[in-house]
Each structure stands twice: as C-alpha cells, then as structure tokens.
XYZ file of C-alpha atoms in Angstrom:
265
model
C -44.351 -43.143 3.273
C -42.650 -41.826 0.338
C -45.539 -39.484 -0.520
C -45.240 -37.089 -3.799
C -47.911 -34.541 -3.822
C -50.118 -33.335 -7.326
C -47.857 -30.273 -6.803
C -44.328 -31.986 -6.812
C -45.148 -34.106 -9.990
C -46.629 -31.349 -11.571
C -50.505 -32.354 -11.607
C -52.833 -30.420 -13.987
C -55.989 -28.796 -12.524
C -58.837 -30.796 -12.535
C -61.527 -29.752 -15.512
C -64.545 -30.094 -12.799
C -64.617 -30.048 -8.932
C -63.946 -33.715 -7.764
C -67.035 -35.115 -5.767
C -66.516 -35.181 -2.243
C -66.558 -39.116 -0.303
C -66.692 -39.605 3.319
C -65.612 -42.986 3.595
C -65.186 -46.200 1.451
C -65.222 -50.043 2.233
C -61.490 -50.124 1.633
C -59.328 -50.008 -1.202
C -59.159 -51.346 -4.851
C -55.369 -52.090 -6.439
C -55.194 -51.655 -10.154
C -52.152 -51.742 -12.800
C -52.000 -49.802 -15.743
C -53.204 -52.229 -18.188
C -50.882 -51.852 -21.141
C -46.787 -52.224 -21.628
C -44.782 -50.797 -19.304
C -40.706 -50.614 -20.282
C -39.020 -52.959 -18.191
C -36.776 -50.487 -17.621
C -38.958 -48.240 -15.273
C -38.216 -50.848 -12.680
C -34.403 -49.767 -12.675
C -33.270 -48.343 -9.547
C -31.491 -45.471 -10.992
C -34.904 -44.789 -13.641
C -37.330 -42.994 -10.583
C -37.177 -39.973 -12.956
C -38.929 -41.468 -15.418
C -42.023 -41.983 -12.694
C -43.562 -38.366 -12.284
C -44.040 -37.792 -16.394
C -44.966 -41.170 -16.558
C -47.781 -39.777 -13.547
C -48.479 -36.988 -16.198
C -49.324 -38.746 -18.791
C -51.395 -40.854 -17.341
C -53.158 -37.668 -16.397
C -53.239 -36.268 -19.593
C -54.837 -39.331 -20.673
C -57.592 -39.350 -18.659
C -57.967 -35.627 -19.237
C -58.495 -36.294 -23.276
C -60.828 -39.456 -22.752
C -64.170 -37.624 -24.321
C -65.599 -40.901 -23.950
C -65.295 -41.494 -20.147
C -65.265 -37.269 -19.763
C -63.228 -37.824 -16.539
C -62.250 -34.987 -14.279
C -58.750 -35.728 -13.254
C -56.472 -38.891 -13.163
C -58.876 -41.525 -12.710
C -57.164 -42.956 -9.508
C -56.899 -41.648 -5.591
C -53.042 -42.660 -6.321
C -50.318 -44.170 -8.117
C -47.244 -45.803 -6.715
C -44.181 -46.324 -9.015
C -42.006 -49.341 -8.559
C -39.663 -47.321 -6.316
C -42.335 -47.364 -3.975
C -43.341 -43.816 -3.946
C -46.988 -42.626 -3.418
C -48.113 -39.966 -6.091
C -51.064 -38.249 -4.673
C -53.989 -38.566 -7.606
C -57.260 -37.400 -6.343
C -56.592 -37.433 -2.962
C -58.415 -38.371 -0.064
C -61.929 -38.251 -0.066
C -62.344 -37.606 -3.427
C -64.546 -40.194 -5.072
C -62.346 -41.969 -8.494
C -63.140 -42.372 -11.412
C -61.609 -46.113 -11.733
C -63.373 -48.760 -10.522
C -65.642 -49.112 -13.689
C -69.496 -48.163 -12.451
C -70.691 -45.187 -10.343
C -71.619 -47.568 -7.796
C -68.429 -49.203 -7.703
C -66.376 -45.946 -7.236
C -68.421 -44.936 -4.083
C -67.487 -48.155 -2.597
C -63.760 -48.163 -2.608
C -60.840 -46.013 -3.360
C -58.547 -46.638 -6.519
C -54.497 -46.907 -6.048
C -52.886 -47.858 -9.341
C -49.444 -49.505 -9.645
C -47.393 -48.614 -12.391
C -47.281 -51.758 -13.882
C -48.447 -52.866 -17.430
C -49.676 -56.159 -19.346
C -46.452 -56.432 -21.154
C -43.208 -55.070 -20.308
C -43.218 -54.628 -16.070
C -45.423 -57.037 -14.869
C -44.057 -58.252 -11.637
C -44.613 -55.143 -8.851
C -41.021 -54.826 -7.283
C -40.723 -55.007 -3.257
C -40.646 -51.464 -2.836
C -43.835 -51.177 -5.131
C -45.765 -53.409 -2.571
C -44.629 -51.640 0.493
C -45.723 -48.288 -1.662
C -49.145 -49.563 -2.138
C -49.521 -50.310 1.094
C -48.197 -47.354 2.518
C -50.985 -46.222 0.057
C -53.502 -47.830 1.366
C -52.863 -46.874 5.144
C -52.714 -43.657 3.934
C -56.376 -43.557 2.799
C -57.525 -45.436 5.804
C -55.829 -42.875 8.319
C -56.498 -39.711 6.069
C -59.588 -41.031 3.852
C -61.824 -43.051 6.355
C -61.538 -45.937 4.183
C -62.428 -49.299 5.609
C -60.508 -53.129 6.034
C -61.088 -53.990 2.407
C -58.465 -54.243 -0.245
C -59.842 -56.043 -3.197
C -58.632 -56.294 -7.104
C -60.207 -53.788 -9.944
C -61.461 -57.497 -11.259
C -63.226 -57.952 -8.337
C -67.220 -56.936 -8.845
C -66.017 -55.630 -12.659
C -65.055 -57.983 -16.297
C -61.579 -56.822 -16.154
C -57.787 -58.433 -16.019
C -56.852 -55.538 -13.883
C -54.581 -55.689 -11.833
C -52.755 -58.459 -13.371
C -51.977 -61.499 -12.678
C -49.061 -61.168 -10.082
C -50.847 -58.099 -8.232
C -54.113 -59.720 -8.289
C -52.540 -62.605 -6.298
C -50.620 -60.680 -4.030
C -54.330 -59.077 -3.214
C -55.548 -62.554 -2.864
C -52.946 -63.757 -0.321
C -53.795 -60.450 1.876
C -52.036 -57.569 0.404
C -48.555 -57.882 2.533
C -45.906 -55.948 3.462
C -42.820 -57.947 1.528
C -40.724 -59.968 4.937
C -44.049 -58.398 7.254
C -47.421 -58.506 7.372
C -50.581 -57.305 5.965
C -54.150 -56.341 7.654
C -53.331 -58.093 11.194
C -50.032 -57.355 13.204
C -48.734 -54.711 10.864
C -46.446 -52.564 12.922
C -47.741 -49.079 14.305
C -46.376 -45.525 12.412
C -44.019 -43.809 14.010
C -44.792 -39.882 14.654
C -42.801 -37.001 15.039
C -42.864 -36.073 18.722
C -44.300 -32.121 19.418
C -40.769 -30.035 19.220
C -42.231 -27.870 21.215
C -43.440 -23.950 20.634
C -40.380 -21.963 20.788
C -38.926 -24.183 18.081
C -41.427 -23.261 15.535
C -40.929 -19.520 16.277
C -37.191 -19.686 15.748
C -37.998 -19.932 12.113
C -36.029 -23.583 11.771
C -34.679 -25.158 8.647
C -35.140 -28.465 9.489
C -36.283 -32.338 7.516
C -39.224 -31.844 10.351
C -40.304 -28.761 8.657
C -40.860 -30.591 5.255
C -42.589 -33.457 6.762
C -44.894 -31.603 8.702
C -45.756 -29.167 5.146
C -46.446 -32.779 3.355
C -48.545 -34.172 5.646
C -50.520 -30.437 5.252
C -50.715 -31.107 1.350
C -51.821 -34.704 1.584
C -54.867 -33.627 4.111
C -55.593 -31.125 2.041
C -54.572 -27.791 4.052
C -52.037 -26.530 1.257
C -51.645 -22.425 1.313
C -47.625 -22.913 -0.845
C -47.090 -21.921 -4.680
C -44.147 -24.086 -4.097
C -42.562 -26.596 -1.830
C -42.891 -27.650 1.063
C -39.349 -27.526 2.057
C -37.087 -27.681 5.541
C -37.546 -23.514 6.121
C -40.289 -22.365 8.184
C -42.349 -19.958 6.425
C -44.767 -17.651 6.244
C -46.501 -20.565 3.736
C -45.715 -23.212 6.525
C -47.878 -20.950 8.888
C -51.053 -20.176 6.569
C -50.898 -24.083 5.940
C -50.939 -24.967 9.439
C -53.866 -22.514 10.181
C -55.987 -23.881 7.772
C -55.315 -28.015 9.357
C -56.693 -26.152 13.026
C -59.481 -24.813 11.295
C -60.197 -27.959 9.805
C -60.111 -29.408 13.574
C -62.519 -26.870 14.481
C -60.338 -24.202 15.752
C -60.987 -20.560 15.361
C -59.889 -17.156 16.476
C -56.591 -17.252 18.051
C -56.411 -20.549 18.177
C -56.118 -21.096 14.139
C -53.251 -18.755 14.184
C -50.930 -21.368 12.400
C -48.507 -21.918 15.191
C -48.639 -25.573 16.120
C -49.655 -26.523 19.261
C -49.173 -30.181 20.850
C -52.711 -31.269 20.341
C -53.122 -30.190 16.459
C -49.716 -31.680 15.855
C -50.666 -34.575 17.655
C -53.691 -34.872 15.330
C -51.519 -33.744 12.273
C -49.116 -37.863 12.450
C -46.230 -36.486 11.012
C -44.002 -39.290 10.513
C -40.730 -39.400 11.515
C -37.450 -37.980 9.385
C-alpha cells in the first residue's frame, strides 16, 4: 500500500477529539461529488494530490453547517493509487450522511468528481482497495463494501465507482472479497540489526505502519535512519499490545514485529 500519513500531506489538527469506533460492518466508497480537472489523472500530476487532500480538509473544517471535526472521510485515495490517511482507523467519519450511518461503516473517498475525472484509473481501484484492507486489518472493519448511495438519497460515488462496488469492488486483472492474494510482511531482521542504528527502506516502512496504527512519537518523517523517534514509536505499538516495563522499551522484538505487518520494501 502506498500509504501517505496526515503528517506527510500536511493534515491540520482536528478542531474536536474524533470519536473513538471499535469496529464497522465494512466500508463505504465515495467520490468527491463535484469537477475534478481531468488532468489530476496524469501520471506525472501526483503533486497536485496532497493540496488537493488539503483542501478538501479545509473544506470540511469551514462547513458551519455540518460543524465537522476533521476531513469528513477515514481516507482518500488519488488516482495514482495512493492512500491519504483522513481520520484514521477507528475513528468514526463524518461522511456517510446520518449518525447512524457513520457508526456502521467507514468512509474512503476517491478523488474523483461529477464532471471532469469521472472514470477511477486502475491504480485508483487497487488504492481503494488497498484502502479498504487497510481498515479491515488495522480498523476491525467487517466484509462489507457498499456505495455512499447505498442506505442515503445521494449520486455518490458516481456512476462508474458505484458499479465497480456493485460488481464486488475488484482488484483491476485480480480479484475482490474471495481469493484475493495474502500481504506480504517484512520478515523479523533480527535484534542486533535494529541496534546498529540502520539506514535502511525497512526502517521507513516499519515508522509508517507506526503512524497508520496510531503509535506516532516523530515531528517529522518517518524515514530509512533509525532513531531515537523510531524507538519512542515502537514503544508506544508494545504498549498498545499490552507490554510494559522492560518489555515496552522500543526495541522490536519478533513477536511485536510480527504483530506490527510491515509490508515488504
């Protein structure tokens, strides 16, 4: 999963504390709703993604009406197929149109508009499900991937993403709920090659998987140099597995890292 945290596209604080969800029924897709340039679908336009992100955000953050605390969705995928963290994981949105609603499923929106870019790109599907596995693994959310239109009087998500839901939400040349291949994980490297303070791609993907379950101690990064940051991060995912004392001392052992699924680089 290409997965951008609220740090790395430059998320605003939220203006209340986002209500805490232990589990969902699954997943709703959405689209943006209004034009989209066709020419955010451009391979070479990805930088236009993360302020498009922002102000989105800033959007929801100046809606007096709907007096939302953050982004409305869990997350956004662009049509390069990356996964902007919105809310996060267990963290109740602000989407799906009722209060009832939003405590039934999460909320991933596609950048994608009613005019403009209105046909998600292949990457763009494989995002949103990469998006979706990531809230079932990380969010307890359940089998169900259903359309914002689905229990609520909207278009959203559009025609062509509403009937990519329909015909089971799949991978583009794979599969969706039933045969989709396993993640690969990084394998344990072992202790000795944490405490030879490594630069290494394994270092970053272990300090994003930290920020998407929510055990972030960096001002910046994550990035391939083992740090003191990398450490205090690390403590704080084995006290979330119920670790204390010595044990939550931030150097990874084989069973936290286990329990971590840090994909492979």
């Amino acid at each position: 999963m290409k997965f951008i945290s609220r740090a790395q596209w430059g998320a605003r604080p939220s203006r209340y504390a986002l209500a805490y969800i232990a589990s969902t029924r699954g997943v709703k897709i959405h689209y943006e709703g209004t034009h989209v340039p066709e020419t955010l679908g451009r391979p070479d336009a990805h930088d236009q993604c993360a302020p498009r992100v922002r102000a989105i955000q800033a959007s929801h953050l100046a809606n007096d009406e709907e007096d939302y605390s953050d982004v409305a969705y869990n997350a956004l995928v662009c049509p390069h197929g990356f996964v902007f963290e919105g809310r996060g994981a267990h963290r109740k949105t602000g989407a799906n149109g009722t209060a009832t609603l939003n405590s039934q499923h999460y909320a991933v929106c596609a950048l994608l508009g009613s005019s403009g870019l209105t046909e998600p790109t292949d990457a763009q599907l494989a995002g949103l499900r990469d998006a979706v596995e990531w809230l079932r693994r990380d969010g307890d959310a359940g089998d169900e991937i259903k359309g914002h239109r689905d229990g609520h009087p909207t278009a959203c998500p559009g025609g062509p993403l509403y009937a990519w839901v329909q015909r089971g939400a799949r991978r583009p040349g794979g599969t969706g709920d039933t045969g989709t291949p396993a993640q690969r994980f990084e394998p344990y490297p072992g202790a000795d090659f944490f405490k030879r303070s490594p630069r290494s791609p394994i270092i970053t993907a272990m300090g994003r998987r930290l920020v998407a379950v929510g055990c972030s101690a960096y001002r910046e990064g994550p990035g391939p140099q083992w740090t003191e940051a990398d450490r205090r991060s690390y403590a704080l995912w084995q006290q979330r597995l119920g670790y204390g004392g010595a044990d939550a001392d931030g150097w990874p052992g084989r069973t936290s890292w286990d329990a971590l699924k840090v994909p492979n680089v």
